[in-house]
Amino acid sequence: MATFDPKALQNVQLEREGFLAVVRVNRPTKLNALDDQTIAELDCLFAALDADDAVGAVILTGAGDKAFVAGADIGVLARQGVLDGKENARRGQALTLRIEQSRKPVLAAINGYAFGGGLELALACDVRFASKAARLGLPEVSLGIIPGYGGTQRLPRLVGPGRALQMILTGDPLTADEAERIGLVNAVFEPGELLEKCKAIALRMVSRGPQAVALAKQAVRRGAHLSLADGLALEADLFGIVSSTAEMKEGMAAFLEKRKPSWLRG
Ligand code: COA
């Protein structure tokens, strides 16, 4: 992604802070709803961040204090037919897959409404934290459509089919506390503390061996689609790979020498 220029982004903002990247969806007048341009910018940005060895973890959040992302842009959805509807779903799904398959941990800082495509983006992240003021839901059936960016597949895998079906079939949103209770978000923080708490958790991940973190994520992500036997075989393969790295030698040496490891990055 040598040609990628973050300054060219219109609907997405990027902030770098050491090894952390904070990605903000930024269409506040539309509550950060996802139009084609925003999806394309997020896709391009996540590809660039994944390829950048100086990035240790990514936090995804929404601009302003009202919304994380209030869904796919209903103005766009209202105009689509069969073929462009399918294409729209494919573009959104490709973005969620890119996030899910990124080598870097991706944390969702859900600072407000996470509806429809917004919740689906958060579902593709590795971990989710919410502001107390956040509301989370898949309201698509109230618009006469179904979730199309992975919600019907990832939500039941995360919270179980019964809870997912209640959310998907009623379209009713959950409060942040309700979302925490069913495991949809890992923790709930005061609105003013959300980003700093997420950064602190991201920095814990960044302080660990970068290759080990990437391979551990890969083991969990790929294993989720395998039988237990195949998942264990995958884990053993990746354990073999990680047992040959300079990073592993440094991690073990640092422990034995009672010092902090010094990881090679970038
Ligand atoms: N797509 C396009 N525009 C959206 C949007 C979406 N998903 N969500 C909000 N907006 C726009 C509104 O149309 C409005 O634009 P306008 O000022 O030009 O009329 C602006 O964002 C502010 O939204 P508004 O509805 O006035 O704010 P609110 O505080 O009264 O309500 C919500 C907030 C999130 C409850 C409400 O906007 C909503 O229900 N949005 C749709 C959520 C949804 O169904 N998402 C799934 C889509 S598949």
PDB file of C-alpha atoms and ligand atoms in Angstrom:
ATOM      1  CA  MET A   1       0.000   0.000   0.000  1.00  0.00           C
ATOM      2  CA  ALA A   2       2.892   2.351  -0.775  1.00  0.00           C
ATOM      3  CA  THR A   3       0.550   4.773  -2.543  1.00  0.00           C
ATOM      4  CA  PHE A   4      -1.871   5.084   0.361  1.00  0.00           C
ATOM      5  CA  ASP A   5      -2.181   8.660   1.625  1.00  0.00           C
ATOM      6  CA  PRO A   6      -4.125   9.091   4.908  1.00  0.00           C
ATOM      7  CA  LYS A   7      -4.533  12.808   4.093  1.00  0.00           C
ATOM      8  CA  ALA A   8      -6.777  11.813   1.181  1.00  0.00           C
ATOM      9  CA  LEU A   9      -9.343  10.292   3.570  1.00  0.00           C
ATOM     10  CA  GLN A  10     -12.625  12.221   3.706  1.00  0.00           C
ATOM     11  CA  ASN A  11     -14.938  10.198   5.949  1.00  0.00           C
ATOM     12  CA  VAL A  12     -12.385   8.463   8.138  1.00  0.00           C
ATOM     13  CA  GLN A  13      -9.715   9.927  10.407  1.00  0.00           C
ATOM     14  CA  LEU A  14      -6.464   8.276  11.421  1.00  0.00           C
ATOM     15  CA  GLU A  15      -4.464   9.163  14.520  1.00  0.00           C
ATOM     16  CA  ARG A  16      -1.158   7.522  15.338  1.00  0.00           C
ATOM     17  CA  GLU A  17       0.135   7.375  18.886  1.00  0.00           C
ATOM     18  CA  GLY A  18       3.277   5.282  19.156  1.00  0.00           C
ATOM     19  CA  PHE A  19       2.342   1.751  18.126  1.00  0.00           C
ATOM     20  CA  LEU A  20      -1.398   2.503  18.368  1.00  0.00           C
ATOM     21  CA  ALA A  21      -3.607   3.583  15.480  1.00  0.00           C
ATOM     22  CA  VAL A  22      -6.994   5.126  16.217  1.00  0.00           C
ATOM     23  CA  VAL A  23      -9.411   4.959  13.284  1.00  0.00           C
ATOM     24  CA  ARG A  24     -12.478   7.218  13.536  1.00  0.00           C
ATOM     25  CA  VAL A  25     -15.462   6.969  11.241  1.00  0.00           C
ATOM     26  CA  ASN A  26     -16.236  10.614  10.623  1.00  0.00           C
ATOM     27  CA  ARG A  27     -19.614  11.542   9.154  1.00  0.00           C
ATOM     28  CA  PRO A  28     -21.117  13.109  12.276  1.00  0.00           C
ATOM     29  CA  THR A  29     -24.037  14.760  10.460  1.00  0.00           C
ATOM     30  CA  LYS A  30     -25.162  11.246   9.375  1.00  0.00           C
ATOM     31  CA  LEU A  31     -24.239   9.658  12.715  1.00  0.00           C
ATOM     32  CA  ASN A  32     -21.225   8.103  10.943  1.00  0.00           C
ATOM     33  CA  ALA A  33     -23.446   5.940   8.679  1.00  0.00           C
ATOM     34  CA  LEU A  34     -21.513   3.847   6.171  1.00  0.00           C
ATOM     35  CA  ASP A  35     -21.836   4.963   2.560  1.00  0.00           C
ATOM     36  CA  ASP A  36     -19.735   3.475  -0.278  1.00  0.00           C
ATOM     37  CA  GLN A  37     -16.983   6.075   0.141  1.00  0.00           C
ATOM     38  CA  THR A  38     -16.654   5.384   3.874  1.00  0.00           C
ATOM     39  CA  ILE A  39     -16.508   1.618   3.349  1.00  0.00           C
ATOM     40  CA  ALA A  40     -13.867   2.034   0.628  1.00  0.00           C
ATOM     41  CA  GLU A  41     -11.777   4.332   2.840  1.00  0.00           C
ATOM     42  CA  LEU A  42     -11.996   1.955   5.817  1.00  0.00           C
ATOM     43  CA  ASP A  43     -11.044  -0.981   3.601  1.00  0.00           C
ATOM     44  CA  CYS A  44      -8.027   0.854   2.212  1.00  0.00           C
ATOM     45  CA  LEU A  45      -6.966   2.122   5.621  1.00  0.00           C
ATOM     46  CA  PHE A  46      -7.212  -1.274   7.340  1.00  0.00           C
ATOM     47  CA  ALA A  47      -5.146  -2.838   4.522  1.00  0.00           C
ATOM     48  CA  ALA A  48      -2.465  -0.182   5.010  1.00  0.00           C
ATOM     49  CA  LEU A  49      -2.440  -0.549   8.806  1.00  0.00           C
ATOM     50  CA  ASP A  50      -2.190  -4.323   8.517  1.00  0.00           C
ATOM     51  CA  ALA A  51       0.875  -3.984   6.279  1.00  0.00           C
ATOM     52  CA  ASP A  52       2.557  -1.418   8.536  1.00  0.00           C
ATOM     53  CA  ASP A  53       4.928  -3.113  10.995  1.00  0.00           C
ATOM     54  CA  ALA A  54       5.017   0.039  13.117  1.00  0.00           C
ATOM     55  CA  VAL A  55       1.348  -0.500  14.021  1.00  0.00           C
ATOM     56  CA  GLY A  56       0.821  -2.823  16.981  1.00  0.00           C
ATOM     57  CA  ALA A  57      -2.934  -2.473  17.511  1.00  0.00           C
ATOM     58  CA  VAL A  58      -5.865  -0.571  16.050  1.00  0.00           C
ATOM     59  CA  ILE A  59      -8.804   1.045  17.835  1.00  0.00           C
ATOM     60  CA  LEU A  60     -11.952   1.632  15.780  1.00  0.00           C
ATOM     61  CA  THR A  61     -14.368   4.288  17.015  1.00  0.00           C
ATOM     62  CA  GLY A  62     -16.802   6.941  15.819  1.00  0.00           C
ATOM     63  CA  ALA A  63     -16.387  10.710  15.622  1.00  0.00           C
ATOM     64  CA  GLY A  64     -18.476  12.816  17.993  1.00  0.00           C
ATOM     65  CA  ASP A  65     -20.169  11.672  21.164  1.00  0.00           C
ATOM     66  CA  LYS A  66     -23.440  10.378  19.730  1.00  0.00           C
ATOM     67  CA  ALA A  67     -22.602   7.520  17.404  1.00  0.00           C
ATOM     68  CA  PHE A  68     -20.079   4.778  16.801  1.00  0.00           C
ATOM     69  CA  VAL A  69     -21.703   3.999  13.451  1.00  0.00           C
ATOM     70  CA  ALA A  70     -25.512   4.221  13.050  1.00  0.00           C
ATOM     71  CA  GLY A  71     -25.547   1.600  10.298  1.00  0.00           C
ATOM     72  CA  ALA A  72     -25.270   1.377   6.563  1.00  0.00           C
ATOM     73  CA  ASP A  73     -26.431   4.584   4.892  1.00  0.00           C
ATOM     74  CA  ILE A  74     -30.206   4.195   4.536  1.00  0.00           C
ATOM     75  CA  GLY A  75     -30.217   6.758   1.710  1.00  0.00           C
ATOM     76  CA  VAL A  76     -28.026   4.361  -0.300  1.00  0.00           C
ATOM     77  CA  LEU A  77     -29.949   1.224   0.750  1.00  0.00           C
ATOM     78  CA  ALA A  78     -33.239   2.801  -0.307  1.00  0.00           C
ATOM     79  CA  ARG A  79     -32.060   3.098  -3.930  1.00  0.00           C
ATOM     80  CA  GLN A  80     -30.579  -0.367  -4.406  1.00  0.00           C
ATOM     81  CA  GLY A  81     -31.913  -3.346  -6.350  1.00  0.00           C
ATOM     82  CA  VAL A  82     -30.990  -7.038  -6.313  1.00  0.00           C
ATOM     83  CA  LEU A  83     -27.569  -6.787  -7.932  1.00  0.00           C
ATOM     84  CA  ASP A  84     -26.306  -3.662  -6.204  1.00  0.00           C
ATOM     85  CA  GLY A  85     -27.822  -4.880  -2.913  1.00  0.00           C
ATOM     86  CA  LYS A  86     -25.732  -8.020  -3.200  1.00  0.00           C
ATOM     87  CA  GLU A  87     -22.651  -5.978  -4.148  1.00  0.00           C
ATOM     88  CA  ASN A  88     -23.256  -3.668  -1.196  1.00  0.00           C
ATOM     89  CA  ALA A  89     -23.372  -6.667   1.168  1.00  0.00           C
ATOM     90  CA  ARG A  90     -20.227  -8.107  -0.410  1.00  0.00           C
ATOM     91  CA  ARG A  91     -18.311  -4.815   0.030  1.00  0.00           C
ATOM     92  CA  GLY A  92     -19.369  -4.548   3.668  1.00  0.00           C
ATOM     93  CA  GLN A  93     -18.558  -8.201   4.277  1.00  0.00           C
ATOM     94  CA  ALA A  94     -15.127  -7.815   2.631  1.00  0.00           C
ATOM     95  CA  LEU A  95     -14.377  -4.971   5.039  1.00  0.00           C
ATOM     96  CA  THR A  96     -15.467  -7.028   8.060  1.00  0.00           C
ATOM     97  CA  LEU A  97     -13.295  -9.926   6.862  1.00  0.00           C
ATOM     98  CA  ARG A  98     -10.318  -7.627   6.422  1.00  0.00           C
ATOM     99  CA  ILE A  99     -10.711  -6.416  10.001  1.00  0.00           C
ATOM    100  CA  GLU A 100     -11.214  -9.935  11.346  1.00  0.00           C
ATOM    101  CA  GLN A 101      -8.226 -11.305   9.428  1.00  0.00           C
ATOM    102  CA  SER A 102      -5.876  -8.417  10.212  1.00  0.00           C
ATOM    103  CA  ARG A 103      -2.609  -9.529  11.836  1.00  0.00           C
ATOM    104  CA  LYS A 104      -3.080  -6.752  14.402  1.00  0.00           C
ATOM    105  CA  PRO A 105      -5.522  -6.801  17.314  1.00  0.00           C
ATOM    106  CA  VAL A 106      -8.482  -4.545  16.507  1.00  0.00           C
ATOM    107  CA  LEU A 107     -10.500  -3.102  19.396  1.00  0.00           C
ATOM    108  CA  ALA A 108     -13.911  -1.485  18.972  1.00  0.00           C
ATOM    109  CA  ALA A 109     -14.490   1.552  21.191  1.00  0.00           C
ATOM    110  CA  ILE A 110     -18.276   1.818  20.889  1.00  0.00           C
ATOM    111  CA  ASN A 111     -18.895   5.418  21.865  1.00  0.00           C
ATOM    112  CA  GLY A 112     -22.595   5.676  20.962  1.00  0.00           C
ATOM    113  CA  TYR A 113     -25.126   4.128  18.576  1.00  0.00           C
ATOM    114  CA  ALA A 114     -23.812   0.907  17.002  1.00  0.00           C
ATOM    115  CA  PHE A 115     -26.683  -0.110  14.772  1.00  0.00           C
ATOM    116  CA  GLY A 116     -26.833  -2.376  11.742  1.00  0.00           C
ATOM    117  CA  GLY A 117     -23.574  -2.142   9.783  1.00  0.00           C
ATOM    118  CA  GLY A 118     -22.051  -0.333  12.762  1.00  0.00           C
ATOM    119  CA  LEU A 119     -22.617  -3.269  15.091  1.00  0.00           C
ATOM    120  CA  GLU A 120     -21.475  -5.586  12.294  1.00  0.00           C
ATOM    121  CA  LEU A 121     -18.173  -3.677  12.084  1.00  0.00           C
ATOM    122  CA  ALA A 122     -17.789  -3.995  15.846  1.00  0.00           C
ATOM    123  CA  LEU A 123     -18.557  -7.739  15.631  1.00  0.00           C
ATOM    124  CA  ALA A 124     -15.596  -8.161  13.266  1.00  0.00           C
ATOM    125  CA  CYS A 125     -13.248  -6.554  15.807  1.00  0.00           C
ATOM    126  CA  ASP A 126     -11.376  -8.803  18.220  1.00  0.00           C
ATOM    127  CA  VAL A 127     -12.723  -7.172  21.368  1.00  0.00           C
ATOM    128  CA  ARG A 128     -15.478  -4.641  22.037  1.00  0.00           C
ATOM    129  CA  PHE A 129     -15.766  -1.990  24.744  1.00  0.00           C
ATOM    130  CA  ALA A 130     -18.739   0.313  25.095  1.00  0.00           C
ATOM    131  CA  SER A 131     -19.547   3.656  26.618  1.00  0.00           C
ATOM    132  CA  LYS A 132     -22.353   3.503  29.179  1.00  0.00           C
ATOM    133  CA  ALA A 133     -24.369   5.660  26.773  1.00  0.00           C
ATOM    134  CA  ALA A 134     -23.995   3.281  23.812  1.00  0.00           C
ATOM    135  CA  ARG A 135     -26.917   1.417  22.255  1.00  0.00           C
ATOM    136  CA  LEU A 136     -26.310  -1.697  20.178  1.00  0.00           C
ATOM    137  CA  GLY A 137     -28.681  -3.385  17.774  1.00  0.00           C
ATOM    138  CA  LEU A 138     -29.465  -4.904  14.407  1.00  0.00           C
ATOM    139  CA  PRO A 139     -32.653  -2.986  13.468  1.00  0.00           C
ATOM    140  CA  GLU A 140     -32.692  -4.086   9.817  1.00  0.00           C
ATOM    141  CA  VAL A 141     -36.034  -5.956   9.971  1.00  0.00           C
ATOM    142  CA  SER A 142     -37.690  -2.698  11.014  1.00  0.00           C
ATOM    143  CA  LEU A 143     -36.579  -1.350   7.611  1.00  0.00           C
ATOM    144  CA  GLY A 144     -37.775  -4.449   5.771  1.00  0.00           C
ATOM    145  CA  ILE A 145     -34.274  -5.836   5.169  1.00  0.00           C
ATOM    146  CA  ILE A 146     -31.887  -8.233   6.934  1.00  0.00           C
ATOM    147  CA  PRO A 147     -28.364  -7.634   8.253  1.00  0.00           C
ATOM    148  CA  GLY A 148     -25.924  -7.903   5.343  1.00  0.00           C
ATOM    149  CA  TYR A 149     -22.428  -7.200   6.692  1.00  0.00           C
ATOM    150  CA  GLY A 150     -22.059 -10.454   8.632  1.00  0.00           C
ATOM    151  CA  GLY A 151     -24.489  -9.835  11.506  1.00  0.00           C
ATOM    152  CA  THR A 152     -26.574 -12.963  10.957  1.00  0.00           C
ATOM    153  CA  GLN A 153     -23.391 -15.050  11.118  1.00  0.00           C
ATOM    154  CA  ARG A 154     -21.130 -13.379  13.698  1.00  0.00           C
ATOM    155  CA  LEU A 155     -23.714 -12.353  16.304  1.00  0.00           C
ATOM    156  CA  PRO A 156     -24.999 -15.921  16.965  1.00  0.00           C
ATOM    157  CA  ARG A 157     -21.416 -17.203  17.091  1.00  0.00           C
ATOM    158  CA  LEU A 158     -20.606 -14.606  19.742  1.00  0.00           C
ATOM    159  CA  VAL A 159     -23.693 -14.579  21.978  1.00  0.00           C
ATOM    160  CA  GLY A 160     -25.490 -17.798  20.973  1.00  0.00           C
ATOM    161  CA  PRO A 161     -28.395 -18.295  18.543  1.00  0.00           C
ATOM    162  CA  GLY A 162     -31.181 -17.586  21.042  1.00  0.00           C
ATOM    163  CA  ARG A 163     -29.937 -14.148  22.073  1.00  0.00           C
ATOM    164  CA  ALA A 164     -28.861 -13.285  18.537  1.00  0.00           C
ATOM    165  CA  LEU A 165     -32.247 -14.256  17.120  1.00  0.00           C
ATOM    166  CA  GLN A 166     -34.051 -12.135  19.700  1.00  0.00           C
ATOM    167  CA  MET A 167     -31.975  -9.116  18.648  1.00  0.00           C
ATOM    168  CA  ILE A 168     -32.245  -9.829  14.920  1.00  0.00           C
ATOM    169  CA  LEU A 169     -35.966 -10.709  14.836  1.00  0.00           C
ATOM    170  CA  THR A 170     -37.166  -7.870  17.095  1.00  0.00           C
ATOM    171  CA  GLY A 171     -34.648  -5.315  15.831  1.00  0.00           C
ATOM    172  CA  ASP A 172     -34.657  -3.901  19.369  1.00  0.00           C
ATOM    173  CA  PRO A 173     -31.432  -2.347  20.667  1.00  0.00           C
ATOM    174  CA  LEU A 174     -29.619  -3.272  23.878  1.00  0.00           C
ATOM    175  CA  THR A 175     -28.152  -0.883  26.404  1.00  0.00           C
ATOM    176  CA  ALA A 176     -24.414  -1.146  26.956  1.00  0.00           C
ATOM    177  CA  ASP A 177     -24.983  -2.933  30.278  1.00  0.00           C
ATOM    178  CA  GLU A 178     -27.308  -5.482  28.634  1.00  0.00           C
ATOM    179  CA  ALA A 179     -24.716  -6.013  25.901  1.00  0.00           C
ATOM    180  CA  GLU A 180     -22.049  -6.669  28.521  1.00  0.00           C
ATOM    181  CA  ARG A 181     -24.301  -9.145  30.322  1.00  0.00           C
ATOM    182  CA  ILE A 182     -24.638 -11.329  27.194  1.00  0.00           C
ATOM    183  CA  GLY A 183     -20.967 -11.067  26.236  1.00  0.00           C
ATOM    184  CA  LEU A 184     -21.535  -8.798  23.255  1.00  0.00           C
ATOM    185  CA  VAL A 185     -19.109  -6.278  24.748  1.00  0.00           C
ATOM    186  CA  ASN A 186     -16.228  -7.103  27.077  1.00  0.00           C
ATOM    187  CA  ALA A 187     -16.686  -4.138  29.407  1.00  0.00           C
ATOM    188  CA  VAL A 188     -18.574  -0.861  29.810  1.00  0.00           C
ATOM    189  CA  PHE A 189     -16.891   2.421  30.731  1.00  0.00           C
ATOM    190  CA  GLU A 190     -17.979   5.979  31.447  1.00  0.00           C
ATOM    191  CA  PRO A 191     -18.200   7.907  28.152  1.00  0.00           C
ATOM    192  CA  GLY A 192     -15.259  10.184  28.998  1.00  0.00           C
ATOM    193  CA  GLU A 193     -13.042   7.216  29.898  1.00  0.00           C
ATOM    194  CA  LEU A 194     -13.809   4.844  27.027  1.00  0.00           C
ATOM    195  CA  LEU A 195     -10.979   5.745  24.667  1.00  0.00           C
ATOM    196  CA  GLU A 196      -8.287   5.930  27.350  1.00  0.00           C
ATOM    197  CA  LYS A 197      -9.378   2.545  28.761  1.00  0.00           C
ATOM    198  CA  CYS A 198      -9.274   1.038  25.263  1.00  0.00           C
ATOM    199  CA  LYS A 199      -5.827   2.501  24.669  1.00  0.00           C
ATOM    200  CA  ALA A 200      -4.583   1.011  27.948  1.00  0.00           C
ATOM    201  CA  ILE A 201      -5.876  -2.447  26.966  1.00  0.00           C
ATOM    202  CA  ALA A 202      -4.437  -2.095  23.457  1.00  0.00           C
ATOM    203  CA  LEU A 203      -1.068  -1.160  24.951  1.00  0.00           C
ATOM    204  CA  ARG A 204      -1.079  -4.369  27.017  1.00  0.00           C
ATOM    205  CA  MET A 205      -1.397  -6.287  23.730  1.00  0.00           C
ATOM    206  CA  VAL A 206       1.290  -4.143  22.099  1.00  0.00           C
ATOM    207  CA  SER A 207       3.682  -4.850  24.983  1.00  0.00           C
ATOM    208  CA  ARG A 208       3.625  -8.590  24.105  1.00  0.00           C
ATOM    209  CA  GLY A 209       5.551 -10.367  21.349  1.00  0.00           C
ATOM    210  CA  PRO A 210       4.097  -9.018  18.079  1.00  0.00           C
ATOM    211  CA  GLN A 211       4.459 -12.263  16.145  1.00  0.00           C
ATOM    212  CA  ALA A 212       3.039 -14.249  19.049  1.00  0.00           C
ATOM    213  CA  VAL A 213       0.055 -11.892  19.248  1.00  0.00           C
ATOM    214  CA  ALA A 214      -0.538 -12.211  15.492  1.00  0.00           C
ATOM    215  CA  LEU A 215      -0.290 -16.019  15.569  1.00  0.00           C
ATOM    216  CA  ALA A 216      -2.477 -16.311  18.680  1.00  0.00           C
ATOM    217  CA  LYS A 217      -5.137 -14.235  16.919  1.00  0.00           C
ATOM    218  CA  GLN A 218      -4.798 -16.407  13.839  1.00  0.00           C
ATOM    219  CA  ALA A 219      -5.198 -19.595  15.892  1.00  0.00           C
ATOM    220  CA  VAL A 220      -8.427 -18.337  17.466  1.00  0.00           C
ATOM    221  CA  ARG A 221      -9.857 -16.796  14.301  1.00  0.00           C
ATOM    222  CA  ARG A 222      -9.131 -19.725  11.978  1.00  0.00           C
ATOM    223  CA  GLY A 223      -9.927 -22.275  14.672  1.00  0.00           C
ATOM    224  CA  ALA A 224     -13.442 -20.867  15.060  1.00  0.00           C
ATOM    225  CA  HIS A 225     -14.362 -22.416  11.699  1.00  0.00           C
ATOM    226  CA  LEU A 226     -12.776 -25.831  12.336  1.00  0.00           C
ATOM    227  CA  SER A 227     -13.614 -29.009  14.195  1.00  0.00           C
ATOM    228  CA  LEU A 228     -11.832 -29.353  17.550  1.00  0.00           C
ATOM    229  CA  ALA A 229      -9.430 -31.902  16.064  1.00  0.00           C
ATOM    230  CA  ASP A 230      -8.537 -29.638  13.121  1.00  0.00           C
ATOM    231  CA  GLY A 231      -8.292 -26.622  15.414  1.00  0.00           C
ATOM    232  CA  LEU A 232      -5.871 -28.441  17.698  1.00  0.00           C
ATOM    233  CA  ALA A 233      -3.786 -29.481  14.675  1.00  0.00           C
ATOM    234  CA  LEU A 234      -3.711 -25.844  13.552  1.00  0.00           C
ATOM    235  CA  GLU A 235      -2.666 -24.753  17.054  1.00  0.00           C
ATOM    236  CA  ALA A 236       0.166 -27.304  17.076  1.00  0.00           C
ATOM    237  CA  ASP A 237       1.378 -26.085  13.648  1.00  0.00           C
ATOM    238  CA  LEU A 238       1.362 -22.457  14.747  1.00  0.00           C
ATOM    239  CA  PHE A 239       3.016 -23.409  18.049  1.00  0.00           C
ATOM    240  CA  GLY A 240       5.772 -25.044  15.977  1.00  0.00           C
ATOM    241  CA  ILE A 241       6.185 -21.881  13.901  1.00  0.00           C
ATOM    242  CA  VAL A 242       6.336 -19.639  16.944  1.00  0.00           C
ATOM    243  CA  SER A 243       8.909 -21.932  18.532  1.00  0.00           C
ATOM    244  CA  SER A 244      11.425 -21.010  15.844  1.00  0.00           C
ATOM    245  CA  THR A 245      11.293 -17.225  16.023  1.00  0.00           C
ATOM    246  CA  ALA A 246      13.896 -14.754  17.266  1.00  0.00           C
ATOM    247  CA  GLU A 247      11.015 -13.293  19.218  1.00  0.00           C
ATOM    248  CA  MET A 248      10.586 -16.531  21.163  1.00  0.00           C
ATOM    249  CA  LYS A 249      14.312 -16.609  21.970  1.00  0.00           C
ATOM    250  CA  GLU A 250      14.135 -13.011  23.201  1.00  0.00           C
ATOM    251  CA  GLY A 251      10.986 -13.673  25.280  1.00  0.00           C
ATOM    252  CA  MET A 252      12.503 -16.696  27.003  1.00  0.00           C
ATOM    253  CA  ALA A 253      15.918 -15.038  27.493  1.00  0.00           C
ATOM    254  CA  ALA A 254      14.291 -11.954  29.028  1.00  0.00           C
ATOM    255  CA  PHE A 255      12.383 -14.114  31.509  1.00  0.00           C
ATOM    256  CA  LEU A 256      15.481 -16.078  32.510  1.00  0.00           C
ATOM    257  CA  GLU A 257      17.571 -12.893  32.773  1.00  0.00           C
ATOM    258  CA  LYS A 258      14.821 -11.150  34.792  1.00  0.00           C
ATOM    259  CA  ARG A 259      14.483  -8.223  32.376  1.00  0.00           C
ATOM    260  CA  LYS A 260      11.814  -6.852  30.060  1.00  0.00           C
ATOM    261  CA  PRO A 261      11.844  -8.323  26.561  1.00  0.00           C
ATOM    262  CA  SER A 262      12.866  -6.045  23.736  1.00  0.00           C
ATOM    263  CA  TRP A 263      10.743  -6.942  20.714  1.00  0.00           C
ATOM    264  CA  LEU A 264      11.778  -6.267  17.169  1.00  0.00           C
ATOM    265  CA  ARG A 265       9.151  -4.262  15.317  1.00  0.00           C
ATOM    266  CA  GLY A 266       9.074  -2.761  11.889  1.00  0.00           C
TER     267      GLY A 266
HETATM  268  N1  COA B   1     -28.214   6.147   7.335  1.00  0.00           N
HETATM  269  C1  COA B   1     -28.317   7.388   6.850  1.00  0.00           C
HETATM  270  N2  COA B   1     -28.513   8.462   7.627  1.00  0.00           N
HETATM  271  C2  COA B   1     -28.613   8.259   8.937  1.00  0.00           C
HETATM  272  C3  COA B   1     -28.513   6.967   9.521  1.00  0.00           C
HETATM  273  C4  COA B   1     -28.296   5.869   8.644  1.00  0.00           C
HETATM  274  N3  COA B   1     -28.153   4.621   9.098  1.00  0.00           N
HETATM  275  N4  COA B   1     -28.671   7.084  10.853  1.00  0.00           N
HETATM  276  C5  COA B   1     -28.856   8.397  11.106  1.00  0.00           C
HETATM  277  N5  COA B   1     -28.810   9.087   9.946  1.00  0.00           N
HETATM  278  C6  COA B   1     -28.971  10.541   9.767  1.00  0.00           C
HETATM  279  C7  COA B   1     -30.410  10.977   9.923  1.00  0.00           C
HETATM  280  O1  COA B   1     -31.143  10.771   8.731  1.00  0.00           O
HETATM  281  C8  COA B   1     -30.222  12.439  10.238  1.00  0.00           C
HETATM  282  O2  COA B   1     -29.901  13.121   9.053  1.00  0.00           O
HETATM  283  P1  COA B   1     -30.630  14.522   8.705  1.00  0.00           P
HETATM  284  O3  COA B   1     -30.239  15.430   9.838  1.00  0.00           O
HETATM  285  O4  COA B   1     -30.038  14.900   7.394  1.00  0.00           O
HETATM  286  O5  COA B   1     -32.094  14.243   8.694  1.00  0.00           O
HETATM  287  C9  COA B   1     -28.960  12.433  11.094  1.00  0.00           C
HETATM  288  O6  COA B   1     -28.273  11.224  10.793  1.00  0.00           O
HETATM  289  C10 COA B   1     -29.236  12.462  12.595  1.00  0.00           C
HETATM  290  O7  COA B   1     -30.110  11.366  12.882  1.00  0.00           O
HETATM  291  P2  COA B   1     -31.481  11.521  13.703  1.00  0.00           P
HETATM  292  O8  COA B   1     -32.349  10.368  13.351  1.00  0.00           O
HETATM  293  O9  COA B   1     -32.023  12.894  13.538  1.00  0.00           O
HETATM  294  O10 COA B   1     -30.898  11.380  15.190  1.00  0.00           O
HETATM  295  P3  COA B   1     -31.696  10.845  16.460  1.00  0.00           P
HETATM  296  O11 COA B   1     -30.823  11.121  17.625  1.00  0.00           O
HETATM  297  O12 COA B   1     -33.092  11.374  16.491  1.00  0.00           O
HETATM  298  O13 COA B   1     -31.822   9.255  16.263  1.00  0.00           O
HETATM  299  C11 COA B   1     -30.980   7.059  15.715  1.00  0.00           C
HETATM  300  C12 COA B   1     -30.643   8.472  16.258  1.00  0.00           C
HETATM  301  C13 COA B   1     -29.645   6.298  15.604  1.00  0.00           C
HETATM  302  C14 COA B   1     -31.891   6.346  16.716  1.00  0.00           C
HETATM  303  C15 COA B   1     -31.681   7.189  14.347  1.00  0.00           C
HETATM  304  O14 COA B   1     -30.898   8.070  13.537  1.00  0.00           O
HETATM  305  C16 COA B   1     -31.810   5.884  13.612  1.00  0.00           C
HETATM  306  O15 COA B   1     -32.668   5.080  13.941  1.00  0.00           O
HETATM  307  N6  COA B   1     -30.965   5.667  12.585  1.00  0.00           N
HETATM  308  C17 COA B   1     -31.048   4.510  11.747  1.00  0.00           C
HETATM  309  C18 COA B   1     -30.433   3.305  12.440  1.00  0.00           C
HETATM  310  C19 COA B   1     -30.592   2.065  11.566  1.00  0.00           C
HETATM  311  O16 COA B   1     -31.686   1.620  11.287  1.00  0.00           O
HETATM  312  N7  COA B   1     -29.443   1.504  11.151  1.00  0.00           N
HETATM  313  C20 COA B   1     -29.406   0.306  10.364  1.00  0.00           C
HETATM  314  C21 COA B   1     -29.406   0.615   8.932  1.00  0.00           C
HETATM  315  S1  COA B   1     -29.454  -0.874   7.993  1.00  0.00           S
END
